[in-house]
Coordinates of C-alpha atoms in Angstrom, one line a residue:
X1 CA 0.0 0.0 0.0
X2 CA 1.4 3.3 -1.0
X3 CA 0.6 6.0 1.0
X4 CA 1.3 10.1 0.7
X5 CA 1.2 12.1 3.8
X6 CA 1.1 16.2 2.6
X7 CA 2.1 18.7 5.1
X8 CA 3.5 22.1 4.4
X9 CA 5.8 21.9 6.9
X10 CA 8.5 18.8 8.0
X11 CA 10.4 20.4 10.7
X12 CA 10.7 19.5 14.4
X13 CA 8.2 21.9 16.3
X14 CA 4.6 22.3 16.1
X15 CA 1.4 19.2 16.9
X16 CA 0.4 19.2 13.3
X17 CA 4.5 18.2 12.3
X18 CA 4.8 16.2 15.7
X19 CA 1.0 14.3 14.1
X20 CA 3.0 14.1 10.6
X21 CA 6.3 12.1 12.3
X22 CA 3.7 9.6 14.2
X23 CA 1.9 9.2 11.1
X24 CA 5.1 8.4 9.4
X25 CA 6.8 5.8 12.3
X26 CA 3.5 4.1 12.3
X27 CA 3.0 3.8 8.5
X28 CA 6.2 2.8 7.7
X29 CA 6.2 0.3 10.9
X30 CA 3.3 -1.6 9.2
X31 CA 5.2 -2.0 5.9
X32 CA 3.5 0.6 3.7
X33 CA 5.2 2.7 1.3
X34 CA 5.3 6.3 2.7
X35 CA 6.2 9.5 0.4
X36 CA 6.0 12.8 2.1
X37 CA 4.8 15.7 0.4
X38 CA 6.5 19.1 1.9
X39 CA 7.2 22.6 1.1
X40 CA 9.5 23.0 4.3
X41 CA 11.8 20.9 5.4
X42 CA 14.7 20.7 8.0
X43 CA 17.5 18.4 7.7
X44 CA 17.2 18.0 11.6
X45 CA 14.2 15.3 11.5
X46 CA 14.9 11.8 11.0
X47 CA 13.1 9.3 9.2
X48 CA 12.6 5.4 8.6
X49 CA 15.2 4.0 5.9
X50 CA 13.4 4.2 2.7
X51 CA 10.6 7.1 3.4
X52 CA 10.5 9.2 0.7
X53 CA 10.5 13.2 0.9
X54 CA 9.4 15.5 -2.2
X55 CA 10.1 18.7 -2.0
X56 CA 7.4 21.0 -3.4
X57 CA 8.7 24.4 -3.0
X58 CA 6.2 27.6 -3.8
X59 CA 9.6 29.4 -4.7
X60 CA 9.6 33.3 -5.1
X61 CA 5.7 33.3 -4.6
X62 CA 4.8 36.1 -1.9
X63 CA 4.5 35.0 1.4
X64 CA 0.4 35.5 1.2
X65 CA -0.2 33.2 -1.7
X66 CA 2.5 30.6 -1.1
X67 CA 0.3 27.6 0.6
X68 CA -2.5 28.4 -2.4
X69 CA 1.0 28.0 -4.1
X70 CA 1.8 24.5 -2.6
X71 CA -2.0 23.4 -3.0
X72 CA -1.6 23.9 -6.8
X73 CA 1.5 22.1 -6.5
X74 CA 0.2 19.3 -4.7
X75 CA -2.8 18.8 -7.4
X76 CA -0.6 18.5 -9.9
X77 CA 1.7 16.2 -8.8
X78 CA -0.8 14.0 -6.7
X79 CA -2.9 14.2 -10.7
X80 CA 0.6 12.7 -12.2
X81 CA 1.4 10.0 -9.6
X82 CA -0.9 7.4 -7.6
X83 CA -0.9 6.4 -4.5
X84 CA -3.3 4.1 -2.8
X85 CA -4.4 7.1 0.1
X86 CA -3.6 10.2 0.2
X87 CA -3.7 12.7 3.5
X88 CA -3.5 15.8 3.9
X89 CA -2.4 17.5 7.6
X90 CA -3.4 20.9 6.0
X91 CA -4.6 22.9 3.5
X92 CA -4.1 21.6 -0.3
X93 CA -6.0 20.0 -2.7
X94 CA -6.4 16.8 -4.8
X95 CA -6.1 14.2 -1.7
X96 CA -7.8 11.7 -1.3
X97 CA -8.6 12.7 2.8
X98 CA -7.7 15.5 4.9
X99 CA -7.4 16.5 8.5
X100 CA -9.7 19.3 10.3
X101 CA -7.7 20.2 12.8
X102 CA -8.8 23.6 12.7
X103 CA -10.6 26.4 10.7
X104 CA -10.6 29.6 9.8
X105 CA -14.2 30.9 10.1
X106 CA -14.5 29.3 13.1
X107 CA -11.1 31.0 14.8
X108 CA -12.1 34.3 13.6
X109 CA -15.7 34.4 15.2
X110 CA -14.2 33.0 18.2
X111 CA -11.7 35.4 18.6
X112 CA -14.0 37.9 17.8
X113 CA -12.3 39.2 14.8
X114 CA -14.4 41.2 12.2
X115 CA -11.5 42.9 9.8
X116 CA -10.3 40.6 7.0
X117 CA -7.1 40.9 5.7
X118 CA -5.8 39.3 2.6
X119 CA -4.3 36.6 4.3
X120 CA -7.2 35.9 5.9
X121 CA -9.2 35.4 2.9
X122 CA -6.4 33.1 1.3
X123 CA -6.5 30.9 4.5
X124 CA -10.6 31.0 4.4
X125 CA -10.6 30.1 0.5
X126 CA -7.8 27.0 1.5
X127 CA -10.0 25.7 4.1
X128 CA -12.9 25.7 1.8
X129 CA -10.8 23.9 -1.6
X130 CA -9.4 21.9 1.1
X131 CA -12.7 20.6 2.5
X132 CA -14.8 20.3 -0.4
X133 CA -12.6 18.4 -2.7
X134 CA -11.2 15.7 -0.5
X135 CA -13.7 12.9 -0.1
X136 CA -13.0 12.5 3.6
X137 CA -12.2 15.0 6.2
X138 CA -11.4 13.9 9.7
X139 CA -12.6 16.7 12.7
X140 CA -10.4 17.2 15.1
X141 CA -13.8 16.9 17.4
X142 CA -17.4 17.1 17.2
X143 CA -17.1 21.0 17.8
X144 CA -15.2 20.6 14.6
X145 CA -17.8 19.2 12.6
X146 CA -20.4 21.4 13.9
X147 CA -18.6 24.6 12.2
X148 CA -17.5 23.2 8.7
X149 CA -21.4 22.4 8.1
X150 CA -22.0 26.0 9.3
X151 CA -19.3 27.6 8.0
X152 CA -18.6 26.0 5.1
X153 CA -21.8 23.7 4.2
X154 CA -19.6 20.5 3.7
X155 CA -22.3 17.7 3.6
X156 CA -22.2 15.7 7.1
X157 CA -21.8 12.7 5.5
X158 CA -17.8 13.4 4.6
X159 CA -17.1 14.6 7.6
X160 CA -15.7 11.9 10.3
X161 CA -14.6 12.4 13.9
X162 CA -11.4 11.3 14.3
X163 CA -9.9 12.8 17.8
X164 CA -6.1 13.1 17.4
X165 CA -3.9 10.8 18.8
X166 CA -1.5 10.6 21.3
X167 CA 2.2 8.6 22.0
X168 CA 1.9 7.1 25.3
X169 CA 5.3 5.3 24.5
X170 CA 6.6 8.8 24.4
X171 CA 4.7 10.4 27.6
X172 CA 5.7 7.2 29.6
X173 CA 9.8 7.9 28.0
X174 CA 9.7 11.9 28.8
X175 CA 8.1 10.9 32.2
X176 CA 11.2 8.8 33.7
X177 CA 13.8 10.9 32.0
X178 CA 12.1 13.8 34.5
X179 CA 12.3 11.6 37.1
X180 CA 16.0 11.0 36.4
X181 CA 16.9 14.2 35.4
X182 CA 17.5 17.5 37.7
X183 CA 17.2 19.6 35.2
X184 CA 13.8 18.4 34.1
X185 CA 12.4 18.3 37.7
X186 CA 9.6 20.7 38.1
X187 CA 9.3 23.3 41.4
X188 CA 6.2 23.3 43.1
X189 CA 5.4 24.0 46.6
X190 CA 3.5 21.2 48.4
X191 CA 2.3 24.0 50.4
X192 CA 0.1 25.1 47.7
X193 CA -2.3 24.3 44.9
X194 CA -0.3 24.3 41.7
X195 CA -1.7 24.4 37.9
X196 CA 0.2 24.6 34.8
X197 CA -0.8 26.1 31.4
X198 CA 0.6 25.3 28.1
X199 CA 0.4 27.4 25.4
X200 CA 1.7 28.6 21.8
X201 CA -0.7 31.4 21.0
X202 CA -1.4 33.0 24.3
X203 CA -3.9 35.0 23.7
X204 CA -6.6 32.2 22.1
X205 CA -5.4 29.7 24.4
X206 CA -6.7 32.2 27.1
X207 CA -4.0 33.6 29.4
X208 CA -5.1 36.7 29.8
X209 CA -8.4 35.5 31.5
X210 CA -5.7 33.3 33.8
X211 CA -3.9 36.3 34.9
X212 CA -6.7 38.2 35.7
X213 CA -7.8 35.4 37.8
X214 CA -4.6 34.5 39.6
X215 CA -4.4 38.3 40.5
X216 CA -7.4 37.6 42.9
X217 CA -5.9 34.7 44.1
X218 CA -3.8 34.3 47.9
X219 CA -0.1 33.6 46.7
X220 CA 0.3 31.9 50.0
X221 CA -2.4 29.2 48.6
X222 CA -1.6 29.0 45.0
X223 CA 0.6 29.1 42.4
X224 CA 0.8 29.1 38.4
X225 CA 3.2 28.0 36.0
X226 CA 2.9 29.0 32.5
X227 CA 5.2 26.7 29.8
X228 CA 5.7 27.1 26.2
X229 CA 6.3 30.6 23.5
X230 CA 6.4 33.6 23.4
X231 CA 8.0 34.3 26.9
X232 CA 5.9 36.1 29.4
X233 CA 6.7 38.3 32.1
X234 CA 3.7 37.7 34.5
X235 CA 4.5 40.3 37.3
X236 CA 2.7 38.0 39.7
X237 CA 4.6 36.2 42.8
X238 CA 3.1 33.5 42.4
X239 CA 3.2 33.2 38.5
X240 CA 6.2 31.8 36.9
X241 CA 6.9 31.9 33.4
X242 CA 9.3 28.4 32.9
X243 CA 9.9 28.7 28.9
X244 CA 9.9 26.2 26.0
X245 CA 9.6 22.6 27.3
X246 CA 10.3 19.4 24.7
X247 CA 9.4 17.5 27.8
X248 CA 6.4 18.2 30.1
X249 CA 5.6 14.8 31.2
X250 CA 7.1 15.8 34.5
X251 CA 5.6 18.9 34.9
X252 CA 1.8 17.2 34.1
X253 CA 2.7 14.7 36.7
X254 CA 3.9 17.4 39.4
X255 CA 1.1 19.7 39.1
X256 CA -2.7 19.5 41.1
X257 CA -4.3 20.4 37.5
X258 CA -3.9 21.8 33.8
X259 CA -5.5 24.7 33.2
X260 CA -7.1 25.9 29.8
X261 CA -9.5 28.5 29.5
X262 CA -9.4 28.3 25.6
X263 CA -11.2 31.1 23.2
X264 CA -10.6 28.6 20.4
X265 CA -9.3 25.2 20.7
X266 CA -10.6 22.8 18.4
X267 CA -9.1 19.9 20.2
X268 CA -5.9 20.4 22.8
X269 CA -3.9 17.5 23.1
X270 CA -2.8 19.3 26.4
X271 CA -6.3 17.5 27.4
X272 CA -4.5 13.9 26.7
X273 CA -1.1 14.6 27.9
X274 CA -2.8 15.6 30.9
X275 CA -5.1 12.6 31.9
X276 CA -2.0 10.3 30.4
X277 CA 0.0 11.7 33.5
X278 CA -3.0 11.3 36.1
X279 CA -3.9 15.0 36.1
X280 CA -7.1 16.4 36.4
X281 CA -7.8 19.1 33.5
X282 CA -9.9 22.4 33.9
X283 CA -11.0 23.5 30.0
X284 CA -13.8 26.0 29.3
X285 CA -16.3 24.6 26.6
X286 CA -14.3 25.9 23.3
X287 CA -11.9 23.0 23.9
X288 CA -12.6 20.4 21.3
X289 CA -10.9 17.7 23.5
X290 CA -13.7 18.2 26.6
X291 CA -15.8 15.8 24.4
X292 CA -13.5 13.0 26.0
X293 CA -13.5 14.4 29.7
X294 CA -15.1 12.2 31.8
X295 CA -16.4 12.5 35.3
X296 CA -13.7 13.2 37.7
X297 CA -11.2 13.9 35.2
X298 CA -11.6 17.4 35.1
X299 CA -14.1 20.3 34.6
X300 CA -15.5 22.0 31.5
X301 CA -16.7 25.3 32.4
X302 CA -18.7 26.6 29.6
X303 CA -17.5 31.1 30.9
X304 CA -14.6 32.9 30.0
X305 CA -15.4 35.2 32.6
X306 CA -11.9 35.2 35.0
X307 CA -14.6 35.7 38.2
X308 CA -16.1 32.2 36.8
X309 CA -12.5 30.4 37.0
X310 CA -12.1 32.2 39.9
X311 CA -14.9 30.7 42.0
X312 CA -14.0 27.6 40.1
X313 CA -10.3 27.3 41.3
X314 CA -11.5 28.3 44.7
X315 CA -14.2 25.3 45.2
X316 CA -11.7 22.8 43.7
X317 CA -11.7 21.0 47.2
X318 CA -15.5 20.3 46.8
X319 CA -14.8 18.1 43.6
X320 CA -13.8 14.4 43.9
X321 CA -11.3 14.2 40.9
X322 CA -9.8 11.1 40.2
X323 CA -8.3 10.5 37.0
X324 CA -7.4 6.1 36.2
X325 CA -3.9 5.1 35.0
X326 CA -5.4 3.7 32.0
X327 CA -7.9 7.1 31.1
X328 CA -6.6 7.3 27.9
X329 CA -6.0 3.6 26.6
X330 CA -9.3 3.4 27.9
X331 CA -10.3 6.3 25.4
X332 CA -8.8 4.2 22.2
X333 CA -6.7 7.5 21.8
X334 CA -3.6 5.7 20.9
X335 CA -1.5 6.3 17.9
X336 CA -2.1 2.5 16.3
X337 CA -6.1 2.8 17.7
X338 CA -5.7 6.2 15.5
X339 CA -4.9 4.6 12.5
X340 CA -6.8 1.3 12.6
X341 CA -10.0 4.3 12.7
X342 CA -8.5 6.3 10.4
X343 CA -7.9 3.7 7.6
X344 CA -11.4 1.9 8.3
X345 CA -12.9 5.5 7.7
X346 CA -11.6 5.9 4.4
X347 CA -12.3 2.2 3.3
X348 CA -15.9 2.3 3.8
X349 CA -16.3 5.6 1.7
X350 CA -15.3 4.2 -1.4

């Protein structure tokens, strides 16, 4: 079986390029024939022995129109050479499947944006090409599905909830090189009630509303650590900005509970990396991923209001959490579960 995984971007940070490796390992692993189709690429990533990588570049385009760029580029060559299934992680045409991991329409209502600029209206066009010529499209969540049939009237029939997956070998690996390693070994006071917030994107991901909270919060009670880019300068005792982390597996493990007050998150694998490490996870109801919450592993709470997390953080010790070591094998949220679905999806449409 030869398969084509199409991704602008094959470089080492981001989920959608961390989704794109996993995709490849676990293709290659069952013996298929794997080509990835990239305009980006670093020479950092390694692949499996005999993975192929085109190169696709959108050349001198302007930066605005390159992805419509790639997209054409894609059609063309997916037109000249055939592969069994084709998938797309973003925004191109001519495959055969692609991912909704996000959308435009839906971010910019959410974020309660009303001025278009160009590059929004090349992203909003993309999405659409995207969506309506692939015969599949796997949502990131139902929340997902919900706003390409309003936003973009795909039919409901092509669209297929497929939550995104998550490497427990790899949470379970990053979790004992924290326990081994100083340098990795988080900093929280037993004294207090700790939460950590992960975020690229700050403002959807809702740090503001955070701030504003903690601000009412005793420092002598509890304390807030904020992980990921760009760096913050908090100005709060008890808020401590800890940078960049490739490994938070001891970090989830040390804290009381993750914190997300999303304005727009159509999933939030922050929501399984969080229940994979036994930590209760507090998401308001724009996170995709509170679909899979179950009781006592966290709480959605459906206000962006800070004086609603607020009196949320401050009745914590009224709620029995208790999140099982198995939370998210019991979810089938596993990379191989991920692909079994994935592949059955796209069978049964042909």
């Amino acid at each position: 079986m030869r398969i084509a995984l199409i991704h602008y971007r094959l470089i080492l940070k981001g989920g959608l390029e961390t989704r794109l490796r996993n995709y490849v390992y676990e293709f290659h692993a069952r013996g298929y024939g794997v080509t990835i189709i990239c305009a980006k690429l670093s020479e950092e990533v390694e692949l499996p022995n005999g993975v192929e990588v085109v190169r696709l570049s959108p050349g001198l385009t302007p930066k605005p129109f390159r992805k419509w760029r790639f997209s054409n580029l894609v059609d063309r060559y997916l037109t000249q050479h055939k592969f069994d299934f084709s998938l797309s992680l973003g925004r191109t045409t001519g495959q055969d499947a692609v991912l909704a991991a996000a959308n435009h329409k839906g971010y910019m209502k959410a974020m309660g944006k009303r001025f278009w600029k160009l590059t929004d209206y090349m992203q909003n066009h993309l999405d659409k090409a995207s969506f309506v010529s692939s015969q599949v499209i796997y949502a990131a969540s139902e929340m997902m599905k919900k706003e390409l049939i309003e936003f973009y009237n795909i039919p409901s029939g092509k669209i297929e909830i497929l939550f995104p997956p998550i490497n427990l070998e790899k949470i379970r690996y990053d979790s004992r090189i924290g326990q081994s390693n100083e340098a990795e070994k988080p900093t929280c006071n037993p004294n207090k009630q700790s939460f950590l917030f992960v975020s690229i994107g700050h403002k959807r991901k809702g740090l503001d509303i955070l701030l504003e909270t903690f601000m009412s919060l005793d420092p002598d009670r509890y304390e807030l650590f904020i992980a990921g880019l760009p760096k913050v300068n908090p100005k709060l005792p008890h808020v401590y900005y800890i940078g960049f982390k490739k490994n938070l597996a001891p970090w989830f493990r040390a804290v009381d509970y993750t914190i997300h007050p999303a304005r727009f998150e159509p999933f939030g694998q922050i929501v399984t990396e969080s229940l994979a490490c036994g930590t209760p996870i507090l998401v308001s109801g724009m996170v995709g991923a509170s679909e899979i919450i179950a009781e006592g592993e966290g709480v959605i709470l459906d206000s962006l209001d800070p004086n609603d997390w607020l009196d949320l953080i401050k009745n914590l010790h009224n709620i029995d959490f208790k999140v099982a070591d198995n939370a998210v094998e019991k979810k089938a949220l596993g990379l191989k579960e991920h692909i079994d679905r994935m592949l059955k999806i796209w069978a049964e449409s042909k």
